[in-house]
Short mmCIF file of C-alpha atoms in Angstrom, two decimals:
data_model
loop_
_atom_site.label_atom_id
_atom_site.label_comp_id
_atom_site.label_asym_id
_atom_site.label_seq_id
_atom_site.Cartn_x
_atom_site.Cartn_y
_atom_site.Cartn_z
CA UNK L 216 115.53 173.06 80.40
CA UNK L 217 116.01 169.86 81.81
CA UNK L 218 119.41 168.87 80.20
CA UNK L 219 120.62 172.42 81.71
CA UNK L 220 119.14 171.78 85.03
CA UNK L 221 121.08 168.57 85.27
CA UNK L 222 124.58 170.02 83.56
CA UNK L 223 124.16 173.03 86.09
CA UNK L 224 123.46 170.55 88.97
CA UNK L 225 126.39 168.31 87.86
CA UNK L 226 128.51 171.51 87.94
CA UNK L 227 127.30 172.69 91.37
CA UNK L 228 125.65 175.97 89.99
CA UNK L 229 122.05 174.67 91.03
CA UNK L 230 120.63 172.75 94.24
CA UNK L 231 119.49 169.44 94.32
CA UNK L 232 116.16 171.18 95.43
CA UNK L 233 116.00 173.18 92.38
CA UNK L 234 117.25 170.39 90.38
CA UNK L 235 114.29 167.97 91.73
CA UNK L 236 111.49 170.70 90.97
CA UNK L 237 112.55 171.44 87.29
CA UNK L 238 112.52 167.41 87.16
CA UNK L 239 109.09 167.31 88.50
CA UNK L 240 107.73 169.66 86.13
CA UNK L 241 109.11 168.13 83.33
CA UNK L 242 108.13 164.89 84.19
CA UNK L 243 104.51 166.17 84.69
CA UNK L 244 104.80 167.46 81.38
CA UNK L 245 105.84 164.18 79.74
CA UNK L 246 103.03 162.02 81.28
CA UNK L 247 100.36 164.49 80.30
CA UNK L 248 101.72 164.11 76.78
CA UNK L 249 101.37 160.69 76.66
CA UNK L 250 98.26 160.48 78.28
CA UNK L 251 97.06 162.73 75.49
CA UNK L 252 98.52 160.52 72.89
CA UNK L 253 96.46 157.71 74.29
CA UNK L 254 99.33 155.46 75.73
CA UNK L 255 97.92 152.94 78.02
CA UNK L 256 101.25 152.58 79.75
CA UNK L 257 103.36 155.77 80.65
CA UNK L 258 106.89 156.36 81.84
CA UNK L 259 108.85 159.49 83.18
CA UNK L 260 111.30 159.57 80.67
CA UNK L 261 113.80 158.48 83.16
CA UNK L 262 114.24 162.55 83.66
CA UNK L 263 115.84 162.10 87.01
CA UNK L 264 118.72 160.01 85.98
CA UNK L 265 122.06 160.79 84.59
CA UNK L 266 121.74 158.28 81.89
CA UNK L 267 119.99 154.98 81.43
CA UNK L 268 122.15 152.88 82.95
CA UNK L 269 123.90 154.70 86.01
CA UNK L 270 121.68 154.07 88.75
CA UNK L 271 123.31 150.68 90.16
CA UNK L 272 126.61 152.24 89.88
CA UNK L 273 125.40 155.40 91.68
CA UNK L 274 123.03 153.76 94.25
CA UNK L 275 124.86 150.81 95.55
CA UNK L 276 127.97 150.89 97.75
CA UNK L 277 130.69 148.86 96.93
CA UNK L 278 131.88 150.33 93.93
CA UNK L 279 134.88 152.61 93.59
CA UNK L 280 134.53 156.32 93.10
CA UNK L 281 137.16 156.55 90.11
CA UNK L 282 136.12 154.91 86.88
CA UNK L 283 137.96 153.05 84.02
CA UNK L 284 137.83 152.64 80.38
CA UNK L 285 134.90 150.46 79.04
CA UNK L 286 136.23 147.14 76.84
CA UNK L 287 134.07 148.67 74.04
CA UNK L 288 133.34 151.21 71.96
CA UNK L 289 130.48 152.09 69.02
CA UNK L 290 130.29 153.74 65.51
CA UNK L 291 129.02 156.93 65.19
CA UNK L 292 126.93 158.38 62.29
CA UNK L 293 129.77 160.26 60.78
CA UNK L 294 132.03 156.93 60.91
CA UNK L 295 134.16 158.02 63.90
CA UNK L 296 134.27 155.76 67.18
CA UNK L 297 133.80 156.76 70.91
CA UNK L 298 134.53 154.55 73.72
CA UNK L 299 131.20 153.60 75.62
CA UNK L 300 131.09 155.37 79.16
CA UNK L 301 133.86 154.50 81.91
CA UNK L 302 132.80 152.19 84.96
CA UNK L 303 133.73 151.90 88.38
CA UNK L 304 135.66 148.68 90.21
CA UNK L 305 134.13 146.78 92.74
CA UNK L 306 135.89 147.27 95.77
CA UNK L 307 133.57 146.16 98.29
CA UNK L 308 130.70 143.75 99.24
CA UNK L 309 127.78 145.28 97.22
CA UNK L 310 124.93 146.76 99.37
CA UNK L 311 121.78 148.27 98.17
CA UNK L 312 121.05 150.54 101.02
CA UNK L 313 118.11 152.49 99.41
CA UNK L 314 115.98 151.89 96.36
CA UNK L 315 117.06 152.72 92.96
CA UNK L 316 113.85 153.56 91.01
CA UNK L 317 111.80 153.17 93.81
CA UNK L 318 110.96 157.05 94.15
CA UNK L 319 110.98 157.72 90.61
CA UNK L 320 108.22 155.31 90.59
CA UNK L 321 106.24 156.55 93.42
CA UNK L 322 106.20 160.18 92.01
CA UNK L 323 104.92 158.59 88.58
CA UNK L 324 102.31 156.69 90.04
CA UNK L 325 100.78 159.20 91.82
CA UNK L 326 100.36 161.08 88.40
CA UNK L 327 98.60 159.14 86.26
CA UNK L 328 95.66 156.59 85.85
CA UNK L 329 97.31 154.80 83.37
CA UNK L 330 100.01 151.76 83.75
CA UNK L 331 103.12 153.45 85.19
CA UNK L 332 106.07 151.76 83.54
CA UNK L 333 109.56 151.77 85.35
CA UNK L 334 113.03 150.60 83.77
CA UNK L 335 115.91 149.30 85.05
CA UNK L 336 119.21 148.19 83.27
CA UNK L 337 119.81 144.82 83.06
CA UNK L 338 121.95 142.78 85.86
CA UNK L 339 124.92 142.13 83.18
CA UNK L 340 125.34 145.95 82.83
CA UNK L 341 127.26 145.65 86.44
CA UNK L 342 129.61 143.46 84.79
CA UNK L 343 129.66 143.35 81.09
CA UNK L 344 131.70 147.07 79.91
CA UNK L 345 134.85 145.69 81.59
CA UNK L 346 134.42 142.50 82.67
CA UNK L 347 136.17 140.37 85.23
CA UNK L 348 139.32 143.53 85.13
CA UNK L 349 136.64 145.30 87.28
CA UNK L 350 136.18 142.60 90.18
CA UNK L 351 138.34 142.76 93.37
CA UNK L 352 139.05 138.90 93.65
CA UNK L 353 139.57 139.68 97.50
CA UNK L 354 135.85 140.39 97.44
CA UNK L 355 134.57 138.28 95.00
CA UNK L 356 136.87 135.28 93.93
CA UNK L 357 134.71 134.79 90.66
CA UNK L 358 132.27 136.51 88.43
CA UNK L 359 129.56 133.77 89.57
CA UNK L 360 129.69 135.07 93.20
CA UNK L 361 129.66 138.35 92.05
CA UNK L 362 126.46 138.07 89.61
CA UNK L 363 124.66 135.80 92.21
CA UNK L 364 125.06 138.99 94.53
CA UNK L 365 124.01 141.29 91.87
CA UNK L 366 121.07 139.06 91.55
CA UNK L 367 119.98 139.45 94.87
CA UNK L 368 120.05 142.94 95.04
CA UNK L 369 117.87 143.08 91.78
CA UNK L 370 115.40 141.20 93.85
CA UNK L 371 115.36 143.34 96.45
CA UNK L 372 114.71 146.37 94.26
CA UNK L 373 112.03 144.48 92.08
CA UNK L 374 110.31 143.42 95.86
CA UNK L 375 110.28 147.13 96.85
CA UNK L 376 108.87 148.33 93.68
CA UNK L 377 105.78 145.65 93.69
CA UNK L 378 105.17 147.07 97.54
CA UNK L 379 104.64 150.53 95.97
CA UNK L 380 102.47 149.18 93.10
CA UNK L 381 104.51 148.48 90.35
CA UNK L 382 103.05 146.11 87.78
CA UNK L 383 104.95 146.91 84.46
CA UNK L 384 108.86 146.56 84.68
CA UNK L 385 111.14 146.65 81.73
CA UNK L 386 114.76 145.31 81.78
CA UNK L 387 117.31 147.23 79.50
CA UNK L 388 119.53 144.90 78.14
CA UNK L 389 122.67 145.46 76.11
CA UNK L 390 125.11 142.71 76.56
CA UNK L 391 123.21 139.67 75.46
CA UNK L 392 122.15 141.42 71.92
CA UNK L 393 125.34 142.65 70.80
CA UNK L 394 127.24 139.21 71.74
CA UNK L 395 125.63 138.13 68.70
CA UNK L 396 127.88 140.10 67.09
CA UNK L 397 131.09 138.02 65.97
CA UNK L 398 133.43 141.00 66.46
CA UNK L 399 131.92 141.57 70.00
CA UNK L 400 132.53 137.93 71.00
CA UNK L 401 136.17 138.72 69.78
CA UNK L 402 136.83 141.20 72.07
CA UNK L 403 135.51 139.28 74.98
CA UNK L 404 137.88 136.70 74.04
CA UNK L 405 140.90 138.93 73.94
CA UNK L 406 140.20 140.07 77.38
CA UNK L 407 140.21 136.57 78.45
CA UNK L 408 136.95 135.56 78.87
CA UNK L 409 134.37 133.21 77.34
CA UNK L 410 131.54 134.69 75.54
CA UNK L 411 129.19 131.50 75.70
CA UNK L 412 129.74 131.39 79.16
CA UNK L 413 128.90 135.11 79.86
CA UNK L 414 125.53 134.53 77.62
CA UNK L 415 124.47 131.97 79.92
CA UNK L 416 125.64 133.64 82.95
CA UNK L 417 123.61 136.87 82.27
CA UNK L 418 120.49 134.88 81.30
CA UNK L 419 120.64 133.07 84.53
CA UNK L 420 121.10 135.93 86.57
CA UNK L 421 118.59 138.01 84.72
CA UNK L 422 116.50 134.91 85.82
CA UNK L 423 117.38 134.86 89.24
CA UNK L 424 116.63 138.58 89.64
CA UNK L 425 113.04 138.51 88.52
CA UNK L 426 112.32 135.07 89.57
CA UNK L 427 110.29 136.51 92.91
CA UNK L 428 108.62 139.06 90.96
CA UNK L 429 104.68 138.90 92.23
CA UNK L 430 102.18 137.37 89.73
CA UNK L 431 100.68 140.82 89.01
CA UNK L 432 103.73 142.17 87.61
CA UNK L 433 104.62 142.05 84.10
CA UNK L 434 108.44 142.02 83.13
CA UNK L 435 109.88 142.40 79.70
CA UNK L 436 113.23 142.67 78.60
CA UNK L 437 114.42 145.40 76.01
CA UNK L 438 116.95 143.93 73.28
CA UNK L 439 119.22 147.03 72.90
CA UNK L 440 122.39 147.56 70.72
CA UNK L 441 123.16 151.13 71.87
CA UNK L 442 121.27 154.21 71.00
CA UNK L 443 124.10 156.46 70.07
CA UNK L 444 125.25 156.47 65.96
CA UNK L 445 125.18 153.23 64.81
CA UNK L 446 125.61 151.22 68.07
CA UNK L 447 127.96 148.70 69.31
CA UNK L 448 126.74 145.47 67.92
CA UNK L 449 125.14 144.09 65.02
CA UNK L 450 124.02 140.93 64.01
CA UNK L 451 120.38 138.93 64.30
CA UNK L 452 119.36 137.67 67.18
CA UNK L 453 119.51 133.58 66.11
CA UNK L 454 122.69 132.85 68.59
CA UNK L 455 120.73 133.87 71.83
CA UNK L 456 116.90 133.66 70.70
CA UNK L 457 116.27 130.44 72.21
CA UNK L 458 117.53 130.85 75.65
CA UNK L 459 116.73 134.47 75.69
CA UNK L 460 112.98 133.72 74.85
CA UNK L 461 113.10 131.18 77.55
CA UNK L 462 113.68 133.25 80.63
CA UNK L 463 110.95 132.62 83.69
CA UNK L 464 108.63 135.23 84.39
CA UNK L 465 109.32 137.64 81.22
CA UNK L 466 106.03 138.25 79.13
CA UNK L 467 107.71 139.95 76.36
CA UNK L 468 110.93 141.04 74.49
CA UNK L 469 111.32 144.92 72.88
CA UNK L 470 113.48 143.83 69.85
CA UNK L 471 115.36 146.52 68.04
CA UNK L 472 114.71 146.25 64.08
CA UNK L 473 114.84 149.51 62.81
CA UNK L 474 118.29 148.74 60.63
CA UNK L 475 119.41 145.59 58.92
CA UNK L 476 121.92 145.41 61.72
CA UNK L 477 119.25 143.42 64.03
CA UNK L 478 118.53 140.85 61.05
CA UNK L 479 115.66 139.49 59.84
CA UNK L 480 112.46 138.44 61.67
CA UNK L 481 113.21 134.25 61.33
CA UNK L 482 114.30 134.43 65.19
CA UNK L 483 110.68 135.05 65.87
CA UNK L 484 109.86 131.93 65.00
CA UNK L 485 111.22 130.60 68.76
CA UNK L 486 109.11 132.92 70.93
CA UNK L 487 107.08 130.81 73.04
CA UNK L 488 103.22 131.05 72.60
CA UNK L 489 102.67 132.87 75.97
CA UNK L 490 105.39 135.46 75.16
CA UNK L 491 104.84 138.93 73.09
CA UNK L 492 107.46 140.48 70.51
CA UNK L 493 107.26 144.16 70.66
CA UNK L 494 108.85 144.97 67.64
CA UNK L 495 110.97 148.41 67.42
CA UNK L 496 110.43 149.37 63.91
CA UNK L 497 110.74 153.09 64.62
CA UNK L 498 114.08 154.78 64.72
CA UNK L 499 115.27 156.88 67.87
CA UNK L 500 118.11 158.16 65.84
CA UNK L 501 116.56 160.26 63.04
CA UNK L 502 113.99 163.06 63.12
CA UNK L 503 111.87 161.83 60.41
CA UNK L 504 108.54 159.72 61.07
CA UNK L 505 108.45 156.55 59.59
CA UNK L 506 105.91 156.14 56.99
CA UNK L 507 102.54 154.43 58.39
CA UNK L 508 102.48 151.64 54.82
CA UNK L 509 106.45 150.66 55.34
CA UNK L 510 105.58 150.14 59.58
CA UNK L 511 102.58 147.99 58.45
CA UNK L 512 104.65 145.99 56.09
CA UNK L 513 107.30 145.27 58.32
CA UNK L 514 104.82 144.20 60.78
CA UNK L 515 102.99 141.77 57.97
CA UNK L 516 106.82 140.38 57.37
CA UNK L 517 107.42 139.72 61.06
CA UNK L 518 103.70 137.84 61.30
CA UNK L 519 105.01 135.22 58.85
CA UNK L 520 107.08 133.81 61.70
CA UNK L 521 105.02 134.66 64.91
CA UNK L 522 101.28 135.62 65.29
CA UNK L 523 99.80 138.83 64.59
CA UNK L 524 98.14 139.01 68.00
CA UNK L 525 101.54 138.29 69.71
CA UNK L 526 103.34 141.27 68.21
CA UNK L 527 103.24 145.04 69.48
CA UNK L 528 104.94 148.00 67.84
CA UNK L 529 107.52 150.72 69.83
CA UNK L 530 110.16 152.95 69.16
CA UNK L 531 113.78 150.95 68.53
CA UNK L 532 115.12 152.55 71.87
CA UNK L 533 114.35 155.27 74.35
CA UNK L 534 114.35 158.72 72.75
CA UNK L 535 117.80 159.51 74.44
CA UNK L 536 120.07 157.54 76.86
CA UNK L 537 120.91 160.18 78.76
CA UNK L 538 120.51 164.07 79.47
CA UNK L 539 123.32 165.35 77.25
CA UNK L 540 121.63 163.94 73.68
CA UNK L 541 119.39 166.31 71.98
CA UNK L 542 119.14 164.69 68.51
CA UNK L 543 115.19 164.92 68.43
CA UNK L 544 112.91 167.69 69.33
CA UNK L 545 109.64 167.17 71.50
CA UNK L 546 108.09 167.99 68.05
CA UNK L 547 109.75 165.07 66.55
CA UNK L 548 109.06 162.49 69.33
CA UNK L 549 105.61 163.75 69.25
CA UNK L 550 105.29 162.72 65.31
CA UNK L 551 106.50 159.55 66.05
CA UNK L 552 104.36 158.50 68.72
CA UNK L 553 101.26 159.80 66.91
CA UNK L 554 102.18 157.55 64.03
CA UNK L 555 103.07 154.68 66.51
CA UNK L 556 99.39 155.01 67.50
CA UNK L 557 98.07 155.58 63.95
CA UNK L 558 99.62 152.41 62.77
CA UNK L 559 98.55 150.32 66.15
CA UNK L 560 95.01 151.46 65.79
CA UNK L 561 95.26 150.27 61.84
CA UNK L 562 96.59 146.98 62.53
CA UNK L 563 95.25 145.71 65.94
CA UNK L 564 92.04 148.20 66.20
CA UNK L 565 91.68 151.19 68.53
CA UNK L 566 92.81 150.31 72.21
#
């Protein structure tokens, strides 16, 4: 119903009011489902979004209407390849005229007595997929000036979320983990940019984006390698771990570990003692709920590198990255979340 409503609205066959009414109903249902499972933090499923990353492109002034092809593609399960979604050019100074996720959060907060969690794409999303080619040099003479503006806009969004009572913010970061892949680094060099410089720039921008978050707001970073097919890039976290794990004002890291493409757990040794590693051991690409014993064994392996009381368990990503996807049914998702709660209770005790 939700996917059909979004598609009909985009095609002009459904009004915004009708679409929002359907979204409201589906969000209420998914919040009730999460609460019934015993989850202590709940989300709205990003049900109001075209996809996980589009909010800033759609919500800020300064981007072009037209979009151009991304530098990157990803491998599908059948061995084919598909380009990442197109992104706009930067044609004027970026201006935030409204909240990006503030309305989403306000609606969610009113529905639950649990902790409402809101997600934002990382600042790197506004540059990485096309790089400097998206910049009008008359507007932003260099990428550093542009990313300084991006960080300012994120601080505005974080401040408004905090004013609404947000205490749990997740930043979804794709660029940094996939730059652990030598092939991705080579693609970046081929377009005339330095991957090491970008890693430093993106880490600094993320740090600046959340630097003013209030003490009561917990910020975590989800390190994502793409959620369709086999994803965009592979490679363990070692090349970036020490720098990423040291980002100020970040309490924990959601780390995809559902397939060998993420490498082993040894980078967890670099996690500072005041940070958490949330292990994405459950795949969002397959319908089968992972066996409890297998998940517990993987947690035990990770605990050789970081204290067990600083480890958490989660799905590797969201169950879909946009309204177009339908890999899993609601029953599939329920089975996986029930298994997650079962294993967490067994390893750490009931919440």
